[in-house]
Short mmCIF file of C-alpha atoms in Angstrom, two decimals:
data_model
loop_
_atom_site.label_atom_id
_atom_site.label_comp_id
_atom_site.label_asym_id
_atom_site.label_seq_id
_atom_site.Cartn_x
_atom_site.Cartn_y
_atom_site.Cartn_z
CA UNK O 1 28.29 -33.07 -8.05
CA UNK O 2 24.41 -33.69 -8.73
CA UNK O 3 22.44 -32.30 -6.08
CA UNK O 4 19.13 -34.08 -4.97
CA UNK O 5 15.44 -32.13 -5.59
CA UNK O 6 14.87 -31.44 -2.44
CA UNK O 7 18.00 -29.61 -2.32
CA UNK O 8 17.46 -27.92 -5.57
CA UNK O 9 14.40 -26.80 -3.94
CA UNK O 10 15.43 -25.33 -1.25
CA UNK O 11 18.39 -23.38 -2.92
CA UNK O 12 16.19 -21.92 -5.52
CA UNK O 13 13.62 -21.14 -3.25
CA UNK O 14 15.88 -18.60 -1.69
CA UNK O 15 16.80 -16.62 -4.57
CA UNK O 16 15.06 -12.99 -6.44
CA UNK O 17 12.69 -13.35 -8.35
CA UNK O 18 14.43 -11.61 -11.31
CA UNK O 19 17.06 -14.89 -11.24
CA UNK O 20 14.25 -17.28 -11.03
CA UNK O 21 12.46 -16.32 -14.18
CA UNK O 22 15.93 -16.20 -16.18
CA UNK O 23 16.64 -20.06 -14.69
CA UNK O 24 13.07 -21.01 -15.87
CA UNK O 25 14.74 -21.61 -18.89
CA UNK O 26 17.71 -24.22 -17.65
CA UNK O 27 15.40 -27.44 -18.39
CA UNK O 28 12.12 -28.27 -18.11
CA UNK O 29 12.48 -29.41 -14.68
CA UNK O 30 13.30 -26.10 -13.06
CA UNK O 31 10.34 -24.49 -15.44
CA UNK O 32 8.19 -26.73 -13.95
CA UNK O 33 9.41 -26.77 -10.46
CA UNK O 34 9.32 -22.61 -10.48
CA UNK O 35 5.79 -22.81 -11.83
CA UNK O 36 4.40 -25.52 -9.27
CA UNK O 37 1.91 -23.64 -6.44
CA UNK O 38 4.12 -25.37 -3.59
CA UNK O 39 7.14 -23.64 -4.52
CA UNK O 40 5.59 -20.32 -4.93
CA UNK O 41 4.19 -20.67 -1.52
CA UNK O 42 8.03 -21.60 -0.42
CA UNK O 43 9.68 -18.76 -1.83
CA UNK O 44 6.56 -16.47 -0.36
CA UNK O 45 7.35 -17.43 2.99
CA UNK O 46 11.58 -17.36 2.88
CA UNK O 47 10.78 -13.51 1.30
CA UNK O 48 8.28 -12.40 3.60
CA UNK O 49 10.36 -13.42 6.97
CA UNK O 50 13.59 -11.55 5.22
CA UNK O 51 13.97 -7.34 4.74
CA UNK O 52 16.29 -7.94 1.00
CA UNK O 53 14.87 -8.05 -1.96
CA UNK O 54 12.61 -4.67 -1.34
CA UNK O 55 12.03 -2.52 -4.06
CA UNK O 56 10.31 1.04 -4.21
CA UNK O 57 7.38 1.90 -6.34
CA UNK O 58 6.95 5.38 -7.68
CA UNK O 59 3.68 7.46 -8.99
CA UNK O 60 3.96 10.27 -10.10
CA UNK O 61 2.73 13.01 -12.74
CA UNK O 62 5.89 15.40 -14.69
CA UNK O 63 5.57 18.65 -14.16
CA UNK O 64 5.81 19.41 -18.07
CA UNK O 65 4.11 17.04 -19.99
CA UNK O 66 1.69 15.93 -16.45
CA UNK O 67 2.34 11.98 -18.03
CA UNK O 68 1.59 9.60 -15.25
CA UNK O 69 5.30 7.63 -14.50
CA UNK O 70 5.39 4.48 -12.60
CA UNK O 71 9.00 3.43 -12.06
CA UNK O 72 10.43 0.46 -9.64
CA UNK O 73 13.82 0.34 -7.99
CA UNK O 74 16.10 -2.69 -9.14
CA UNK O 75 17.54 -3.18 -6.13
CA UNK O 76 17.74 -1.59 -2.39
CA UNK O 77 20.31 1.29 -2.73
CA UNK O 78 17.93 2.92 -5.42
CA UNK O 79 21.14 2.93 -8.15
CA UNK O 80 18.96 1.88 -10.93
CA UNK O 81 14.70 2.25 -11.50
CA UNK O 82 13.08 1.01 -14.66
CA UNK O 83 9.75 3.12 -15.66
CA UNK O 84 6.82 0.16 -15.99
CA UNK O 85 5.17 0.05 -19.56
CA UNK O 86 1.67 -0.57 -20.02
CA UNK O 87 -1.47 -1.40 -22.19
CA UNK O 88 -3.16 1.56 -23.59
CA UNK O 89 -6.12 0.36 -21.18
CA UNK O 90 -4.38 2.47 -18.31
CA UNK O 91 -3.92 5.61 -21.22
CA UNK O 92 -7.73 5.42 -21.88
CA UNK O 93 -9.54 4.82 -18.74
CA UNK O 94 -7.12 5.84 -15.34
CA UNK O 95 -6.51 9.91 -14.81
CA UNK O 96 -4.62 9.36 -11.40
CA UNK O 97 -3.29 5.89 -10.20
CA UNK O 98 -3.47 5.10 -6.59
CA UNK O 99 -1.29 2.85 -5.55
CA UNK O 100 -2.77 0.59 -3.00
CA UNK O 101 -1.08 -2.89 -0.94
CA UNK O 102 1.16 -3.90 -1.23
CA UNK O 103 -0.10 -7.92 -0.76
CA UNK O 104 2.24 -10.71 -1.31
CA UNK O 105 3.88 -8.86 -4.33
CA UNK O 106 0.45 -7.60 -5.93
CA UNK O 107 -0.57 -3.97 -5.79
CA UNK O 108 -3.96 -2.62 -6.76
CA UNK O 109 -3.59 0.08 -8.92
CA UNK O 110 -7.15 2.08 -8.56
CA UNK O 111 -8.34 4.71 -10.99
CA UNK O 112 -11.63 6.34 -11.48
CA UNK O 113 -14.82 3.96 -9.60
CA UNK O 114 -14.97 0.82 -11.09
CA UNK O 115 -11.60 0.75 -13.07
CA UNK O 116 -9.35 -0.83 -11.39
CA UNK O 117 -6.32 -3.49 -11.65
CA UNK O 118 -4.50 -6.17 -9.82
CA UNK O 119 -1.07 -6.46 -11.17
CA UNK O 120 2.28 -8.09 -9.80
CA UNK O 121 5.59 -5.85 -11.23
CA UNK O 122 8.06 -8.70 -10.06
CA UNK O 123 6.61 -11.14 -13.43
CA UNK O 124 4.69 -7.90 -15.34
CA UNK O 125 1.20 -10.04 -14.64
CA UNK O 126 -1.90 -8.08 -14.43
CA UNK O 127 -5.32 -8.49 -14.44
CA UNK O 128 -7.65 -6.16 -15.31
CA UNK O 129 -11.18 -6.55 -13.01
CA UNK O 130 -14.38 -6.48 -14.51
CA UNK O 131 -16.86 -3.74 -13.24
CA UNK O 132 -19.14 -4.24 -10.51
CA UNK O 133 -22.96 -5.36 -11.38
CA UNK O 134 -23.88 -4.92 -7.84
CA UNK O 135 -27.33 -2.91 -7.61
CA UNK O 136 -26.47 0.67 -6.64
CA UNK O 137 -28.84 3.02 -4.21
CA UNK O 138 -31.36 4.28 -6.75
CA UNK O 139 -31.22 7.58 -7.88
CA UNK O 140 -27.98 8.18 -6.26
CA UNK O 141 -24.62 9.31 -7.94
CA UNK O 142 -21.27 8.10 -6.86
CA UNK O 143 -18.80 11.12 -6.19
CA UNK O 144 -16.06 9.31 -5.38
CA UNK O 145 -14.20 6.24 -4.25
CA UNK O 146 -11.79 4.31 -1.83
CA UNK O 147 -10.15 0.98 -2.00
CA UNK O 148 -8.75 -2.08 -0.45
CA UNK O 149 -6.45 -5.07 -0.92
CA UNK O 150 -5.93 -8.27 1.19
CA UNK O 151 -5.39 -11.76 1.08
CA UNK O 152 -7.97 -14.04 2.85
CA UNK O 153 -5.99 -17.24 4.50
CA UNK O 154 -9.16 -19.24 5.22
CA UNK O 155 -10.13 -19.21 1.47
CA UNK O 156 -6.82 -18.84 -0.13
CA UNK O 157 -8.50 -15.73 -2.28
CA UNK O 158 -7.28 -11.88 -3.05
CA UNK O 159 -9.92 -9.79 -2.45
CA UNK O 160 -10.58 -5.79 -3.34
CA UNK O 161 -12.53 -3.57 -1.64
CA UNK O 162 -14.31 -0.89 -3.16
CA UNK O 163 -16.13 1.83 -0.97
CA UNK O 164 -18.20 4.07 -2.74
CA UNK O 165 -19.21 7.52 -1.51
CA UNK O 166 -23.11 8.37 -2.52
CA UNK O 167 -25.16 11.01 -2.84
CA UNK O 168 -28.17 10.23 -2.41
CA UNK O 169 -31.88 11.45 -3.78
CA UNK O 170 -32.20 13.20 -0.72
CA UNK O 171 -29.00 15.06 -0.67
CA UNK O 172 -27.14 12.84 1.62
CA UNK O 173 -23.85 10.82 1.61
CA UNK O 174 -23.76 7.05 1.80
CA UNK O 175 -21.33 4.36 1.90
CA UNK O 176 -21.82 1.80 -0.67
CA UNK O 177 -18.97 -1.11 0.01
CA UNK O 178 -18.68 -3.80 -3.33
CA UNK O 179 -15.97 -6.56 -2.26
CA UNK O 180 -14.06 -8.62 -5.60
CA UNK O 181 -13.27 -12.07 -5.07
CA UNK O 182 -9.94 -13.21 -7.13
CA UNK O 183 -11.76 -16.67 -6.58
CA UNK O 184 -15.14 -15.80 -8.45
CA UNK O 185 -13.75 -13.21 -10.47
CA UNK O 186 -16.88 -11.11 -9.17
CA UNK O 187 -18.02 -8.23 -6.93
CA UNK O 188 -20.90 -8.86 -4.47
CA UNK O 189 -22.12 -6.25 -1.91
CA UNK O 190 -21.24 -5.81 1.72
CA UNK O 191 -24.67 -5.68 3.64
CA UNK O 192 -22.49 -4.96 6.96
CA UNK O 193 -21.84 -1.58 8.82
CA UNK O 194 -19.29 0.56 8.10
CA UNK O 195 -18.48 2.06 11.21
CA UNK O 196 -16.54 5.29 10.38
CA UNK O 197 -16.39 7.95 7.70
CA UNK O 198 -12.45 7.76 5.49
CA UNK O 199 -10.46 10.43 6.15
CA UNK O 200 -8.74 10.78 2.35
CA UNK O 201 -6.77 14.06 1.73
CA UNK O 202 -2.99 14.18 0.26
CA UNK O 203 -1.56 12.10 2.54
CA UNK O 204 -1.10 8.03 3.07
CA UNK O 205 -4.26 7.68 4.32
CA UNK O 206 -4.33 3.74 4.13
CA UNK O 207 -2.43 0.33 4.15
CA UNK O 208 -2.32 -3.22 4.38
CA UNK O 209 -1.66 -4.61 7.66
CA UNK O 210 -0.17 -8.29 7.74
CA UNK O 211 -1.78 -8.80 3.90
CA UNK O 212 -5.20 -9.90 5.87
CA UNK O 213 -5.88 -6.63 7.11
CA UNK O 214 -6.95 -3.32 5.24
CA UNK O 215 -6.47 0.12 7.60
CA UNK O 216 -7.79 3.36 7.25
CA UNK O 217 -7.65 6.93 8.71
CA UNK O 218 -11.23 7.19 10.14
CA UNK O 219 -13.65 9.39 11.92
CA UNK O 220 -16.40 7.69 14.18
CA UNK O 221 -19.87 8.97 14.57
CA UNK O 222 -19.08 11.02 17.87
CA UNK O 223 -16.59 12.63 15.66
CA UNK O 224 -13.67 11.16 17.05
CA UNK O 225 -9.92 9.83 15.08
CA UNK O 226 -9.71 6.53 14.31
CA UNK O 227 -8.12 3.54 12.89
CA UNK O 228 -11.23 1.75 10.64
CA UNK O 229 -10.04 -2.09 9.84
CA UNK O 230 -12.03 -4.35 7.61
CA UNK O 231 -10.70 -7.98 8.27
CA UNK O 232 -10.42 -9.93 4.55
CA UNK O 233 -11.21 -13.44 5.58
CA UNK O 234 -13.98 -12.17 8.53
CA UNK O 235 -15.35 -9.26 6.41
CA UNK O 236 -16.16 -7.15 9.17
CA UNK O 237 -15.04 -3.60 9.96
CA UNK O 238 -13.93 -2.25 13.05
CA UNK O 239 -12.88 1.20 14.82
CA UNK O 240 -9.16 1.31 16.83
CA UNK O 241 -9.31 4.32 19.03
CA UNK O 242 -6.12 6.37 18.57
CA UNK O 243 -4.00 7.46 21.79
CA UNK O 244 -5.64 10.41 23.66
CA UNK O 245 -2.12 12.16 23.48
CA UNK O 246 -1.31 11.43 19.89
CA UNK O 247 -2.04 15.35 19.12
CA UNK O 248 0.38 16.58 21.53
CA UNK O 249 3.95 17.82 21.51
CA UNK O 250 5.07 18.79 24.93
CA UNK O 251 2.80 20.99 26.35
CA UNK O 252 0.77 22.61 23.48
CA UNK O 253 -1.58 20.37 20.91
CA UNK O 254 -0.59 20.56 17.61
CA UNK O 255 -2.58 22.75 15.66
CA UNK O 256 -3.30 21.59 12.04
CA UNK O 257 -1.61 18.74 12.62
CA UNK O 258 -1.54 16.03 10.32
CA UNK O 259 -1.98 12.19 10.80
CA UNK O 260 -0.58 9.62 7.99
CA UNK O 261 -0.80 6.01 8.46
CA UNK O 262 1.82 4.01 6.90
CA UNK O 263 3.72 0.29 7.55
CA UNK O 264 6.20 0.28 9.91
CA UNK O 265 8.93 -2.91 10.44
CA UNK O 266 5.40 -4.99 9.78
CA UNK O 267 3.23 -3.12 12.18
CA UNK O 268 0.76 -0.34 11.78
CA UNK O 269 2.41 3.53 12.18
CA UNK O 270 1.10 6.78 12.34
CA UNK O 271 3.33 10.03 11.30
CA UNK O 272 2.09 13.15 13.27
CA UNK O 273 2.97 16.49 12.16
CA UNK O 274 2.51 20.40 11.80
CA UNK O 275 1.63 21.19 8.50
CA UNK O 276 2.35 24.99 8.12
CA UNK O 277 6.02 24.59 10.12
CA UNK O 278 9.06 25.93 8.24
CA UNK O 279 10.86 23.54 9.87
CA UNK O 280 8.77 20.14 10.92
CA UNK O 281 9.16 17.30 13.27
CA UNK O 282 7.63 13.98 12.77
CA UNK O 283 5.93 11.95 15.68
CA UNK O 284 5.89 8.48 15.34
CA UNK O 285 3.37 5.90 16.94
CA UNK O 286 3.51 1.99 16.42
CA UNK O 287 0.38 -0.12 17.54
CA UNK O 288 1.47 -3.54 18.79
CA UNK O 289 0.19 -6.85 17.32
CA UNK O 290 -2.91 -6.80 19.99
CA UNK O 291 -5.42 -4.96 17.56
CA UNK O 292 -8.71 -3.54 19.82
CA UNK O 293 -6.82 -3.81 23.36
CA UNK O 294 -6.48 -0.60 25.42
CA UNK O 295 -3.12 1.16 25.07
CA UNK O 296 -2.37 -0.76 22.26
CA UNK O 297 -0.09 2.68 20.79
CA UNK O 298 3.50 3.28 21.50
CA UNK O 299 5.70 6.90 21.09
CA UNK O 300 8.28 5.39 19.25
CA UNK O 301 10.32 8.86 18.42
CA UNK O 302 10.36 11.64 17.84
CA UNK O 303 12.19 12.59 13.81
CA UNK O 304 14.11 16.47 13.17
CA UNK O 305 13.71 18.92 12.88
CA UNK O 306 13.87 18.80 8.82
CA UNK O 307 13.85 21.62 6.91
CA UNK O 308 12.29 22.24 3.71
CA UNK O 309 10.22 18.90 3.57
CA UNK O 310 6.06 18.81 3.05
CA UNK O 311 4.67 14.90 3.19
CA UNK O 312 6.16 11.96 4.78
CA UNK O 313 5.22 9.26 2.56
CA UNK O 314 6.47 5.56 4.42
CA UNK O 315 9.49 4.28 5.51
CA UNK O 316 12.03 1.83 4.42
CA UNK O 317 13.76 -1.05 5.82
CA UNK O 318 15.86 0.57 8.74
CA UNK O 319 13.62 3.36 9.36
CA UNK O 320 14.87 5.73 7.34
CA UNK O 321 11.91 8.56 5.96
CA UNK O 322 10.39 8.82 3.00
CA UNK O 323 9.20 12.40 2.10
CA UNK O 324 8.74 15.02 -0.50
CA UNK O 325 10.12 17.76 -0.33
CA UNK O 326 9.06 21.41 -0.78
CA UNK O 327 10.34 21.21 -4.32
CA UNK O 328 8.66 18.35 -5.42
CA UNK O 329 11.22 15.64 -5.04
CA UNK O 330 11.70 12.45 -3.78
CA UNK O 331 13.81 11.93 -0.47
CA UNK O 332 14.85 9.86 2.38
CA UNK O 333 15.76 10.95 5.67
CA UNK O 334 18.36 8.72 7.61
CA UNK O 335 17.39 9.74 11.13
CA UNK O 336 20.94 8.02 12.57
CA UNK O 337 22.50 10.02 10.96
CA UNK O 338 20.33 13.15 10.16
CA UNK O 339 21.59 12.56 6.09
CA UNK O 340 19.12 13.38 3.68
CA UNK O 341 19.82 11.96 0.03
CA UNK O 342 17.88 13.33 -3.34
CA UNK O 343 16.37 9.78 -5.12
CA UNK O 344 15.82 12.00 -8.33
CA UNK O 345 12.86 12.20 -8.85
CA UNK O 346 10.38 15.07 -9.17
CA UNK O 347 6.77 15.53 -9.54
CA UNK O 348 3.48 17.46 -9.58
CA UNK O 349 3.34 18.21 -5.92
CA UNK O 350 1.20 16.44 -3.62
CA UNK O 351 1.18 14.13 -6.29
CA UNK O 352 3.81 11.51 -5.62
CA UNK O 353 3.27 8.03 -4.19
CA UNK O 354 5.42 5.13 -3.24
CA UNK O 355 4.74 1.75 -2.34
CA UNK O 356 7.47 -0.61 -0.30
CA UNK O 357 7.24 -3.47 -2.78
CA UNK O 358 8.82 -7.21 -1.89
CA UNK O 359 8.63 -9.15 -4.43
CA UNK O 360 6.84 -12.82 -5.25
CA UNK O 361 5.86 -14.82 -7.98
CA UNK O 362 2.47 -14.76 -7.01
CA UNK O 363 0.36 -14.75 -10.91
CA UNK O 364 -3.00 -13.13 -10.72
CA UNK O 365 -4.31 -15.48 -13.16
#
């Protein structure tokens, strides 16, 4: 039976990516038709509206030899991750990867200021981004560094933000924000406000939102929490207040709590919990879709208690936790259930990182 190319189309539009670069070599036709832009786009939008095909990322540094791993899950069930090779550009120039995105199946993989990567683990394309020639505040020094990924819709571009902390002449710190066009190939410099100071520590401190929006953990000027948001296409920040309970479990406010903002079921989360507790319970708030409106923040649950477990890291598809524990290992935490199952990994603690990847065959250049 010879099926038409429409229908062609639409089969192999549904299908992993891992199956479409093995069928790229059927005939020329089916190269060509996995390589056009319009199917790309297809198969982007089929993935993105499904939960299969997820995969989990992994950073982390070995506790003997302190080697920098990244390894991706094969499939869902975590039976089978491959460690990712790379050039000896990541040997020579990154000491500790962050993991940032991920955006329609690219992640930004962020080093040191100024060394950073766009790369897409589903077809091992990367792209390493040329440094910033943006004029710097003179006669300041940077001392350190955050970053950003998103898509902007209006211009069909990637963009990165950089945000670079500075001390000044004068003793002071200043924000310095650089933005990288995918477009251009080029950094130019934000001349905006940023709003709110980053609150970066050990902890998921940042995420996409929707691919078009980059969150934070922030701290306005009166001192208060917030969510900080820098729209891609609009290039503008702006502050999300954070629910005036958020910091309380039944009658007492947490104290040394802990705040981690991570994706949730496509919406922004926060994880609330005691740090020092033996045995911790996890808070979870999900903001609706109405970014800026009043009461925009719902208590969603309430997770444990779990013992002997330090940083919630994300969640996967069902809602099941992603922690490490106090040994240094990789877990999930089923909270149907209350089953907690050992992914086998171990690391330097505080050290590990995981990204929710889905896949795309998205090429960065």
């Amino acid at each position: 039976m010879n099926l038409s190319e429409d229908v062609i189309f639409e089969i192999l539009t549904r299908l992993p990516v891992t199956s479409l670069i093995r069928f790229k070599c059927v005939c020329k036709f089916w190269y060509s038709l996995i390589n056009n832009p319009n199917f790309i786009s297809k198969h982007l939008y089929n993935l993105n509206n499904k939960q299969n095909h997820l995969h989990l990322l992994i950073s982390r540094r070995g506790n003997i030899t302190n080697k920098r791993i990244l390894s991706l899950s094969q499939n869902d069930t975590f039976d089978v991750f491959i460690n990712q090779d790379f050039p000896e550009y990541f040997k020579d120039k990154f000491g500790h990867i962050r993991l940032i995105g991920p955006c329609n199946g690219i992640v930004c993989l962020c080093g040191y200021p100024d060394n950073i990567v766009l790369w897409n683990p589903s077809i091992r394309d990367y792209k390493i981004l040329p440094q910033s020639q943006t004029q710097r505040l003179v006669g300041s020094t940077v001392r350190g560094s955050d970053f950003g990924l998103g898509f902007d819709s209006k211009k069909n571009d990637y963009k990165v933000i950089q945000i670079l902390f500075c001390l000044s002449i004068d003793r002071v710190f200043v924000y310095q924000v650089e933005i990288y066009s995918l477009n251009t190939n080029s950094w130019k410099k934000y001349k905006g406000i940023v709003p709110s100071k980053i609150k970066y520590g050990n902890t998921s401190w940042s995420m996409v939102y929707k691919n078009e929006v980059f969150c934070w953990l922030g701290q306005d000027v009166d001192n208060h929490e917030v969510i900080l948001l820098f729209n891609i296409s609009e290039e503008i920040f702006q502050n999300i207040k954070l629910p005036s309970n958020i910091g309380i479990f039944g009658e007492q406010e947490i104290m040394r709590s802990v705040w981690v903002i991570v994706p949730f079921k496509e919406s922004i989360s926060l994880i609330v919990y005691c740090l020092k507790e033996v045995e911790k319970y996890y808070d979870i708030w999900v903001m609706n879709n109405e970014l800026g409106v009043e009461n925009c923040w719902t208590k969603l649950q309430r997770i444990g208690p779990i013992s002997r477990v330090e940083r919630p890291l994300g969640f996967w598809k069902n809602g099941e936790l992603i922690l490490e524990n106090s040994s240094g290992q990789l877990v999930i935490y089923d909270p149907s259930n209350q089953e907690m199952k050992t992914l086998g990994f171990y690391g330097k603690r505080g050290r590990l990182e995981i990204v929710v990847y889905k896949e795309s065959l998205v090429s960065i250049n």
